[in-house]
Structure formats: C-alpha cells, structure tokens
C-alpha cells in the first residue's frame, strides 16, 4: 500500500492578546477533507516574520505533499544543522509538524498520543511555574518582592501543584565584579527563601536562572540554593551555546541541572545527556521539531537515561495540550511516571476558553479531552472576541 499524502488545502493564523507585551499566535492547517490541525508560533516576530515563513513552507508542502509530519524537513529541503542554528525556521517547522500530526491523527480517528505511538491517557502531571503570573500585565509591572513570590507560591500549592518553579534573579547578569556569590543575586536568593518558607518542606522547588550567570557565580549560587532545598537548577548558563561551561557547573552541583529549552532535533538533546552536560533536557514543542520530534527525543533519551526529559511549556493552551500528548506518548507506560510537565499558570483567567472544549487543568494535572487529535480546537468565538484571524 502506498502511504497516503497529506494534502494541505488551507492555512490560517490567529492571535490573541494575553497580557503585557504577550500574545498567543496560532496556526491551523487543513486537509481537503475537513481535518484541521492546530499549533502555536512563539518568539519575536511570531505573528509577522515567523507566520510568513510558516505560510511559505506550507505552500511548498502543498505543492509537494509529505506522507507524514516527520517528512516535512526533507520535503522542504532543510537540514537539521540549519534548524539547530535558526530559531525562526525551527519554530515554523515545529508548528507545521505539530499541526500536520494533529490533522493526521484526526483523519485516523485516534488521539494524538496514540498517533505518536503511545497509549491513550486521561491526564498528565504538571509542575507550576510562577513566572507568567508575575510578569507585567496590561497595567504595568507586578510586585516582585519576596512576599509577592511567597504569595504566588502559596497560590500554586493551593491549586494542587506538588512542584513549583520560579525565575527570581531579575538583578543578576554576568559578568560580575566579585568572586563567589554575586551581590546582584542576593535578591533572588531572598525570593527563593521566601518561596521555600511559603510552600513548606513537602513541595519540590525548581529554580530557573535564565542564563544570567557564569561558571564561578553559578557554582557559588548552587551551594547557596542548597539551603532552600532546591531540586532543579535550570540554565545558570545557556547549555546549548556553552556546553563546556554547563558541564563544569553540573560536575559541582548536587541538584539536577536542567536546560536546553531552545534546541531543535533529537541530536542536540542527545549530546546534552550523553556528554554529561545536564541531567534533564527540556524540549519545547514549539521549537524542538514539534510533537513527533518531542516523542522521539523522549523515547530515545529515556531508554538510556530515565527521567532525563521534561518538556518546556510556558505556552498557550494548544502547545500545552500537544506537550501533554507528547509526554504521555514517550513516558507512559514504558518508563513509568514521567517527570511533571511545565505549566505557566496564572497568566489570564479566561485562558480555558481559548479551546473548545475548554482547557481543563486542576489538582496539578492537565486533563486530555476525549476525541481524535489534540481533542480540542481553537474556539472561534474566543478568537473573534479577543483576537484576530488572518491568512497569508
Ligand atoms: Mg527556562
């Protein structure tokens, strides 16, 4: 039997303003038989330059249809090296691969988890990232005091999260004048201490450093963070750009070192784990090659390094749901309970209405709706009320 081609009949974009300077941008890809797949575009230029690139790639795929999402890169004549080096291209390709996988699983009448080789799963455990709830909203900057961090952390625990993450080092930026723990990191350390005090001893605490440190300061900071029993030390430096530096930090660390949220393709994540650069890699469905590539990354890495993959997902509801399907597909049941998936809660209270059926997150889990593909689609009424829709 010849494999059936995926014929693109339509491509549409939508965006919804979230808060502050942040919008969610979506792409929908339809075949000629009414099956529509959904994905998100993110990063600078998502609604302009990246959307145009996505439309251009989609047109090339329309003229030369792939049989499967995994063929998108070769049909477009792109190389993994190009995609590793160009975030905008990686984002466009990832979105098309996810959207085509969603549409193809709808066509096949199975959930995206099953389409990607997993077993249908009702829910996936999440960890609660405080960051988005504390970024500027439409009224301007929010309180970033230790007390505000403590309040947000208590809220996360009340929402059911057993793991909480925050990024508290607003003031720090390498290089630093002094050796050891930089003065500029003190405010962040105080925020972490306040969060630990607020959540008690039973909730795990993850810390994201947004690549603000160098080796010496990162080693000193890690020692300080042990006092707050931090379990996860994320991106003290950019591990993809500086694997040698990240590896030196990891060799001195007692907590898990995590990172690589901007990587494309299984090879880069494999280099991180096989090279001893980090303990946990964080593929993002929006950049890593999409849901299919995320499952490949998870399966391959988890097979020789259990609990080495936790998807990065400070995302809108479409990518959140795609990430839940991917996590379910690579993690259950072969490798047991996966690491929790990220969720940046508290960004907008109307967020569930973006999808139909509405996104359901509660008790520290995301619930995967029944039905083929993602199990949910963009709600046209919410897009009409809060955003705009266009084609290119
Ligand atoms: Mg991060």
Short mmCIF file of C-alpha atoms and ligand atoms in Angstrom, two decimals:
data_model
loop_
_atom_site.label_atom_id
_atom_site.label_comp_id
_atom_site.label_asym_id
_atom_site.label_seq_id
_atom_site.Cartn_x
_atom_site.Cartn_y
_atom_site.Cartn_z
CA UNK A 1 0.00 0.00 0.00
CA UNK A 2 1.34 3.42 -0.89
CA UNK A 3 1.29 5.80 2.06
CA UNK A 4 -1.33 8.49 1.76
CA UNK A 5 -0.03 12.01 1.18
CA UNK A 6 -1.08 14.87 3.43
CA UNK A 7 -2.56 17.48 1.10
CA UNK A 8 -2.69 20.97 2.52
CA UNK A 9 -5.88 22.77 1.49
CA UNK A 10 -5.81 25.75 3.83
CA UNK A 11 -3.62 27.61 6.33
CA UNK A 12 -4.95 30.18 8.80
CA UNK A 13 -3.36 32.22 11.54
CA UNK A 14 -4.93 33.65 14.71
CA UNK A 15 -3.60 35.69 17.58
CA UNK A 16 -5.00 36.57 20.99
CA UNK A 17 -3.61 39.24 23.29
CA UNK A 18 -2.71 37.67 26.66
CA UNK A 19 -1.21 40.41 28.86
CA UNK A 20 1.53 43.00 28.78
CA UNK A 21 3.50 42.54 25.57
CA UNK A 22 2.49 38.89 25.18
CA UNK A 23 0.18 37.38 22.52
CA UNK A 24 -0.56 33.77 21.70
CA UNK A 25 -0.23 33.07 17.96
CA UNK A 26 -1.81 30.01 16.38
CA UNK A 27 -1.62 28.30 13.02
CA UNK A 28 -4.29 25.94 11.67
CA UNK A 29 -3.58 23.61 8.74
CA UNK A 30 -6.46 21.86 6.97
CA UNK A 31 -6.55 18.99 4.53
CA UNK A 32 -9.18 18.85 1.80
CA UNK A 33 -11.49 16.63 3.86
CA UNK A 34 -12.17 18.93 6.79
CA UNK A 35 -9.46 17.74 9.16
CA UNK A 36 -7.75 20.72 10.77
CA UNK A 37 -4.58 20.60 12.87
CA UNK A 38 -3.54 23.25 15.37
CA UNK A 39 -0.18 24.53 16.63
CA UNK A 40 1.39 27.66 18.13
CA UNK A 41 4.05 30.08 16.94
CA UNK A 42 6.12 31.85 19.58
CA UNK A 43 9.06 34.19 19.95
CA UNK A 44 9.91 37.60 18.45
CA UNK A 45 8.12 38.02 15.11
CA UNK A 46 5.69 35.15 15.73
CA UNK A 47 2.73 36.97 14.18
CA UNK A 48 4.74 38.55 11.36
CA UNK A 49 8.04 37.09 10.16
CA UNK A 50 7.54 33.56 11.55
CA UNK A 51 3.92 33.44 10.33
CA UNK A 52 5.10 34.45 6.84
CA UNK A 53 7.80 31.78 6.90
CA UNK A 54 5.24 29.21 8.06
CA UNK A 55 2.89 30.19 5.20
CA UNK A 56 5.78 29.94 2.72
CA UNK A 57 6.75 26.46 3.96
CA UNK A 58 3.08 25.40 3.90
CA UNK A 59 2.82 26.48 0.26
CA UNK A 60 5.88 24.40 -0.61
CA UNK A 61 4.34 21.41 1.20
CA UNK A 62 1.09 21.97 -0.69
CA UNK A 63 2.98 21.67 -3.97
CA UNK A 64 4.99 18.67 -2.74
CA UNK A 65 2.91 16.88 -0.08
CA UNK A 66 4.64 14.84 2.65
CA UNK A 67 3.22 11.48 3.72
CA UNK A 68 3.94 12.22 7.34
CA UNK A 69 4.90 15.09 9.67
CA UNK A 70 8.41 13.62 10.00
CA UNK A 71 8.96 14.18 6.26
CA UNK A 72 8.38 17.92 6.48
CA UNK A 73 12.08 18.79 6.88
CA UNK A 74 13.31 16.68 3.97
CA UNK A 75 10.47 17.79 1.66
CA UNK A 76 11.35 21.43 2.43
CA UNK A 77 14.97 20.67 1.60
CA UNK A 78 16.15 21.83 5.03
CA UNK A 79 18.88 20.31 7.18
CA UNK A 80 18.93 19.68 10.91
CA UNK A 81 22.07 21.88 11.11
CA UNK A 82 20.10 24.80 9.62
CA UNK A 83 17.25 24.27 12.08
CA UNK A 84 19.61 23.95 15.06
CA UNK A 85 21.03 27.34 14.09
CA UNK A 86 17.90 29.29 13.19
CA UNK A 87 15.18 29.63 15.79
CA UNK A 88 12.61 31.19 13.42
CA UNK A 89 12.96 28.37 10.91
CA UNK A 90 12.81 25.81 13.73
CA UNK A 91 9.62 27.44 15.04
CA UNK A 92 7.88 27.40 11.64
CA UNK A 93 8.87 23.78 11.00
CA UNK A 94 7.86 22.69 14.51
CA UNK A 95 4.43 24.32 14.17
CA UNK A 96 3.76 22.71 10.80
CA UNK A 97 4.89 19.29 12.05
CA UNK A 98 2.62 19.54 15.11
CA UNK A 99 -0.36 20.83 13.12
CA UNK A 100 0.01 18.10 10.47
CA UNK A 101 0.31 15.42 13.18
CA UNK A 102 -2.89 16.75 14.81
CA UNK A 103 -4.75 16.74 11.47
CA UNK A 104 -3.42 13.29 10.54
CA UNK A 105 -4.49 11.81 13.88
CA UNK A 106 -7.97 13.33 13.41
CA UNK A 107 -8.09 11.76 9.98
CA UNK A 108 -7.09 8.42 11.53
CA UNK A 109 -9.69 8.87 14.30
CA UNK A 110 -7.20 8.43 17.14
CA UNK A 111 -5.81 10.69 19.84
CA UNK A 112 -2.52 12.43 19.15
CA UNK A 113 -0.95 10.30 21.93
CA UNK A 114 -1.94 7.13 20.07
CA UNK A 115 -0.95 8.55 16.69
CA UNK A 116 2.52 9.17 18.12
CA UNK A 117 2.74 5.57 19.34
CA UNK A 118 1.59 5.92 22.94
CA UNK A 119 -1.39 4.65 24.89
CA UNK A 120 -4.43 6.87 25.40
CA UNK A 121 -4.01 8.74 28.68
CA UNK A 122 -6.53 10.80 30.66
CA UNK A 123 -4.18 13.19 32.41
CA UNK A 124 -0.57 14.25 32.78
CA UNK A 125 1.02 15.67 35.96
CA UNK A 126 2.18 19.28 35.83
CA UNK A 127 4.57 21.47 37.75
CA UNK A 128 3.50 25.02 38.43
CA UNK A 129 5.72 27.79 37.04
CA UNK A 130 5.02 31.12 38.79
CA UNK A 131 6.76 33.27 36.19
CA UNK A 132 3.93 34.23 33.88
CA UNK A 133 1.63 35.17 36.76
CA UNK A 134 4.28 37.69 37.88
CA UNK A 135 5.19 39.31 34.56
CA UNK A 136 3.89 42.79 33.68
CA UNK A 137 0.19 42.82 32.82
CA UNK A 138 -1.77 45.48 30.93
CA UNK A 139 -1.49 47.77 34.00
CA UNK A 140 2.32 47.56 34.07
CA UNK A 141 4.94 45.72 36.17
CA UNK A 142 3.89 43.48 39.04
CA UNK A 143 5.26 43.29 42.57
CA UNK A 144 8.48 41.18 42.52
CA UNK A 145 9.21 41.27 46.25
CA UNK A 146 9.97 38.08 48.22
CA UNK A 147 6.48 38.44 49.77
CA UNK A 148 4.89 38.52 46.30
CA UNK A 149 6.83 35.38 45.32
CA UNK A 150 5.67 33.71 48.55
CA UNK A 151 2.04 34.65 47.83
CA UNK A 152 2.26 33.27 44.27
CA UNK A 153 3.89 30.07 45.55
CA UNK A 154 1.16 29.56 48.17
CA UNK A 155 -1.40 30.03 45.41
CA UNK A 156 0.36 27.34 43.31
CA UNK A 157 0.24 24.89 46.20
CA UNK A 158 -3.46 25.68 46.76
CA UNK A 159 -4.06 24.88 43.07
CA UNK A 160 -2.62 21.40 43.68
CA UNK A 161 0.94 21.62 42.36
CA UNK A 162 3.43 19.38 44.14
CA UNK A 163 6.32 21.04 42.32
CA UNK A 164 6.77 24.81 41.96
CA UNK A 165 9.21 26.69 39.71
CA UNK A 166 10.25 30.33 39.62
CA UNK A 167 12.87 32.58 37.99
CA UNK A 168 13.89 35.09 40.68
CA UNK A 169 17.21 36.59 39.54
CA UNK A 170 15.97 39.85 37.98
CA UNK A 171 19.01 41.87 39.13
CA UNK A 172 21.81 39.47 38.18
CA UNK A 173 23.66 39.47 34.87
CA UNK A 174 27.19 38.09 34.30
CA UNK A 175 29.97 39.19 34.26
CA UNK A 176 30.24 40.11 37.95
CA UNK A 177 32.96 42.15 39.65
CA UNK A 178 33.39 39.98 42.74
CA UNK A 179 34.22 36.28 43.14
CA UNK A 180 31.74 33.89 44.77
CA UNK A 181 28.04 34.66 45.13
CA UNK A 182 27.37 37.99 43.37
CA UNK A 183 25.67 40.75 45.36
CA UNK A 184 23.23 41.05 42.44
CA UNK A 185 21.98 37.51 43.13
CA UNK A 186 21.05 38.23 46.76
CA UNK A 187 17.53 39.49 45.98
CA UNK A 188 16.84 36.30 44.03
CA UNK A 189 18.16 34.15 46.86
CA UNK A 190 15.81 36.03 49.25
CA UNK A 191 12.87 35.37 46.91
CA UNK A 192 13.74 31.66 46.84
CA UNK A 193 13.98 31.51 50.63
CA UNK A 194 10.55 33.17 50.88
CA UNK A 195 9.07 30.65 48.43
CA UNK A 196 10.54 27.72 50.38
CA UNK A 197 9.13 29.12 53.63
CA UNK A 198 5.70 29.52 51.97
CA UNK A 199 5.43 26.06 50.40
CA UNK A 200 6.80 24.02 53.31
CA UNK A 201 9.10 21.03 53.06
CA UNK A 202 6.88 18.68 51.05
CA UNK A 203 6.70 20.66 47.80
CA UNK A 204 9.64 20.38 45.40
CA UNK A 205 11.22 23.66 44.27
CA UNK A 206 12.72 24.29 40.81
CA UNK A 207 14.78 27.40 40.05
CA UNK A 208 15.32 28.88 36.57
CA UNK A 209 18.29 31.25 36.14
CA UNK A 210 17.62 32.39 32.53
CA UNK A 211 21.35 32.12 31.65
CA UNK A 212 22.28 35.07 33.88
CA UNK A 213 25.43 33.57 35.45
CA UNK A 214 28.94 32.36 34.62
CA UNK A 215 30.68 29.27 35.96
CA UNK A 216 32.10 30.78 39.17
CA UNK A 217 28.92 32.59 40.19
CA UNK A 218 26.76 29.60 39.22
CA UNK A 219 28.79 27.23 41.39
CA UNK A 220 28.56 29.62 44.36
CA UNK A 221 24.83 30.12 43.78
CA UNK A 222 24.18 26.38 43.64
CA UNK A 223 25.81 25.95 47.05
CA UNK A 224 23.63 28.77 48.44
CA UNK A 225 20.45 27.30 46.94
CA UNK A 226 21.04 24.01 48.79
CA UNK A 227 19.90 25.88 51.93
CA UNK A 228 16.44 26.18 50.35
CA UNK A 229 16.50 22.53 49.26
CA UNK A 230 16.19 23.37 45.55
CA UNK A 231 15.71 20.22 43.44
CA UNK A 232 16.37 21.57 39.94
CA UNK A 233 18.88 24.14 38.74
CA UNK A 234 17.90 25.42 35.30
CA UNK A 235 20.04 27.33 32.79
CA UNK A 236 22.59 29.04 35.03
CA UNK A 237 24.30 29.41 31.64
CA UNK A 238 22.98 28.59 28.17
CA UNK A 239 23.81 24.88 27.94
CA UNK A 240 23.37 24.61 24.17
CA UNK A 241 25.68 27.57 23.45
CA UNK A 242 28.16 26.75 26.22
CA UNK A 243 28.03 23.01 26.92
CA UNK A 244 31.56 23.02 28.37
CA UNK A 245 30.58 25.66 30.96
CA UNK A 246 27.30 23.93 31.80
CA UNK A 247 29.14 20.65 32.27
CA UNK A 248 31.55 22.25 34.76
CA UNK A 249 28.59 23.58 36.76
CA UNK A 250 26.90 20.20 36.71
CA UNK A 251 30.05 18.43 37.93
CA UNK A 252 29.95 20.57 41.10
CA UNK A 253 26.16 20.50 41.59
CA UNK A 254 24.20 18.30 43.98
CA UNK A 255 20.80 19.15 42.48
CA UNK A 256 19.60 18.20 38.98
CA UNK A 257 20.89 20.54 36.29
CA UNK A 258 18.31 21.25 33.56
CA UNK A 259 18.13 23.21 30.32
CA UNK A 260 18.23 23.20 26.51
CA UNK A 261 14.76 24.72 26.06
CA UNK A 262 15.60 26.19 22.65
CA UNK A 263 17.05 23.08 20.98
CA UNK A 264 15.87 21.61 17.67
CA UNK A 265 16.02 17.89 16.90
CA UNK A 266 16.92 14.79 18.85
CA UNK A 267 20.68 15.12 18.19
CA UNK A 268 21.26 18.22 20.30
CA UNK A 269 19.36 16.81 23.28
CA UNK A 270 21.23 13.55 22.97
CA UNK A 271 24.56 15.44 23.01
CA UNK A 272 23.49 17.16 26.24
CA UNK A 273 22.72 13.91 28.05
CA UNK A 274 25.43 11.68 26.58
CA UNK A 275 28.03 14.41 27.13
CA UNK A 276 27.11 14.79 30.79
CA UNK A 277 26.21 18.45 30.18
CA UNK A 278 22.93 18.27 32.09
CA UNK A 279 20.70 15.83 33.95
CA UNK A 280 17.42 16.90 32.36
CA UNK A 281 16.74 18.32 28.89
CA UNK A 282 13.67 20.44 28.19
CA UNK A 283 12.49 20.12 24.58
CA UNK A 284 9.80 22.68 23.72
CA UNK A 285 7.14 21.51 21.28
CA UNK A 286 7.21 25.00 19.69
CA UNK A 287 10.93 24.80 18.78
CA UNK A 288 12.19 21.20 19.07
CA UNK A 289 10.61 19.89 15.87
CA UNK A 290 7.04 19.56 17.12
CA UNK A 291 5.11 16.83 18.93
CA UNK A 292 6.50 13.97 16.82
CA UNK A 293 10.13 15.01 17.40
CA UNK A 294 9.44 15.53 21.14
CA UNK A 295 8.24 11.93 21.38
CA UNK A 296 11.33 10.73 19.54
CA UNK A 297 13.55 12.73 21.91
CA UNK A 298 11.72 11.38 24.94
CA UNK A 299 11.75 7.76 23.82
CA UNK A 300 15.43 7.68 22.83
CA UNK A 301 16.76 9.56 25.85
CA UNK A 302 14.53 7.90 28.44
CA UNK A 303 15.64 4.49 27.16
CA UNK A 304 19.19 5.00 28.38
CA UNK A 305 18.76 7.87 30.87
CA UNK A 306 15.46 7.51 32.77
CA UNK A 307 13.82 10.79 33.86
CA UNK A 308 16.10 12.84 31.64
CA UNK A 309 13.31 14.59 29.70
CA UNK A 310 10.77 17.16 30.90
CA UNK A 311 9.16 19.30 28.24
CA UNK A 312 9.47 23.08 28.42
CA UNK A 313 5.98 24.57 28.22
CA UNK A 314 5.41 28.18 29.29
CA UNK A 315 2.94 28.13 26.42
CA UNK A 316 -0.58 28.79 25.33
CA UNK A 317 -3.24 26.10 25.62
CA UNK A 318 -2.62 24.47 22.21
CA UNK A 319 1.07 23.80 22.88
CA UNK A 320 0.26 22.82 26.46
CA UNK A 321 -2.10 20.14 25.19
CA UNK A 322 0.29 18.96 22.46
CA UNK A 323 3.02 18.69 25.12
CA UNK A 324 0.72 16.62 27.33
CA UNK A 325 0.05 14.21 24.44
CA UNK A 326 3.78 14.01 23.66
CA UNK A 327 4.71 13.44 27.31
CA UNK A 328 2.08 10.71 27.54
CA UNK A 329 3.36 9.12 24.34
CA UNK A 330 7.02 8.94 25.36
CA UNK A 331 6.57 8.31 29.05
CA UNK A 332 3.62 6.03 29.72
CA UNK A 333 3.70 3.16 30.39
CA UNK A 334 7.15 2.02 29.27
CA UNK A 335 9.23 4.20 31.56
CA UNK A 336 6.68 4.67 34.33
CA UNK A 337 5.67 8.00 35.83
CA UNK A 338 7.36 10.78 33.84
CA UNK A 339 8.75 13.97 35.28
CA UNK A 340 5.94 16.52 35.52
CA UNK A 341 5.27 18.76 32.53
CA UNK A 342 5.63 22.53 32.90
CA UNK A 343 2.60 24.79 33.15
CA UNK A 344 2.87 28.58 33.48
CA UNK A 345 -0.37 29.14 35.36
CA UNK A 346 -1.98 32.45 36.24
CA UNK A 347 -1.38 34.36 33.03
CA UNK A 348 -5.02 35.03 32.10
CA UNK A 349 -8.14 33.84 33.90
CA UNK A 350 -10.08 33.38 30.61
CA UNK A 351 -7.38 31.04 29.21
CA UNK A 352 -9.55 27.86 29.24
CA UNK A 353 -11.98 29.49 26.77
CA UNK A 354 -9.32 29.62 24.04
CA UNK A 355 -10.01 25.96 23.28
CA UNK A 356 -13.20 24.07 22.57
CA UNK A 357 -13.72 22.03 24.74
CA UNK A 358 -12.12 24.38 27.27
CA UNK A 359 -8.67 23.58 28.67
CA UNK A 360 -9.02 21.63 31.91
CA UNK A 361 -6.18 21.96 34.40
CA UNK A 362 -6.69 21.21 38.08
CA UNK A 363 -5.17 19.47 41.06
CA UNK A 364 -1.74 19.75 39.45
CA UNK A 365 -2.71 17.85 36.28
CA UNK A 366 -3.86 18.61 32.76
CA UNK A 367 -6.79 16.53 31.55
CA UNK A 368 -6.61 15.35 27.95
CA UNK A 369 -10.02 15.67 26.27
CA UNK A 370 -11.51 12.64 24.59
CA UNK A 371 -11.59 12.67 20.82
CA UNK A 372 -9.19 12.46 17.93
CA UNK A 373 -6.03 14.55 17.56
CA UNK A 374 -5.39 17.05 20.31
CA UNK A 375 -9.02 16.52 21.39
CA UNK A 376 -9.65 20.26 21.26
CA UNK A 377 -9.60 23.01 18.67
CA UNK A 378 -9.32 26.78 18.75
CA UNK A 379 -12.63 28.31 19.86
CA UNK A 380 -13.72 30.66 17.04
CA UNK A 381 -15.92 32.74 19.34
CA UNK A 382 -12.99 33.46 21.69
CA UNK A 383 -10.73 34.36 18.76
CA UNK A 384 -13.43 36.70 17.40
CA UNK A 385 -13.92 38.31 20.83
CA UNK A 386 -10.29 38.62 21.96
CA UNK A 387 -8.11 38.40 18.87
CA UNK A 388 -7.95 38.28 15.11
CA UNK A 389 -7.72 35.71 12.37
CA UNK A 390 -5.93 36.06 9.04
CA UNK A 391 -4.46 34.15 6.17
CA UNK A 392 -1.38 34.91 4.07
MG1 LIG B 1 13.80 28.19 31.40
#
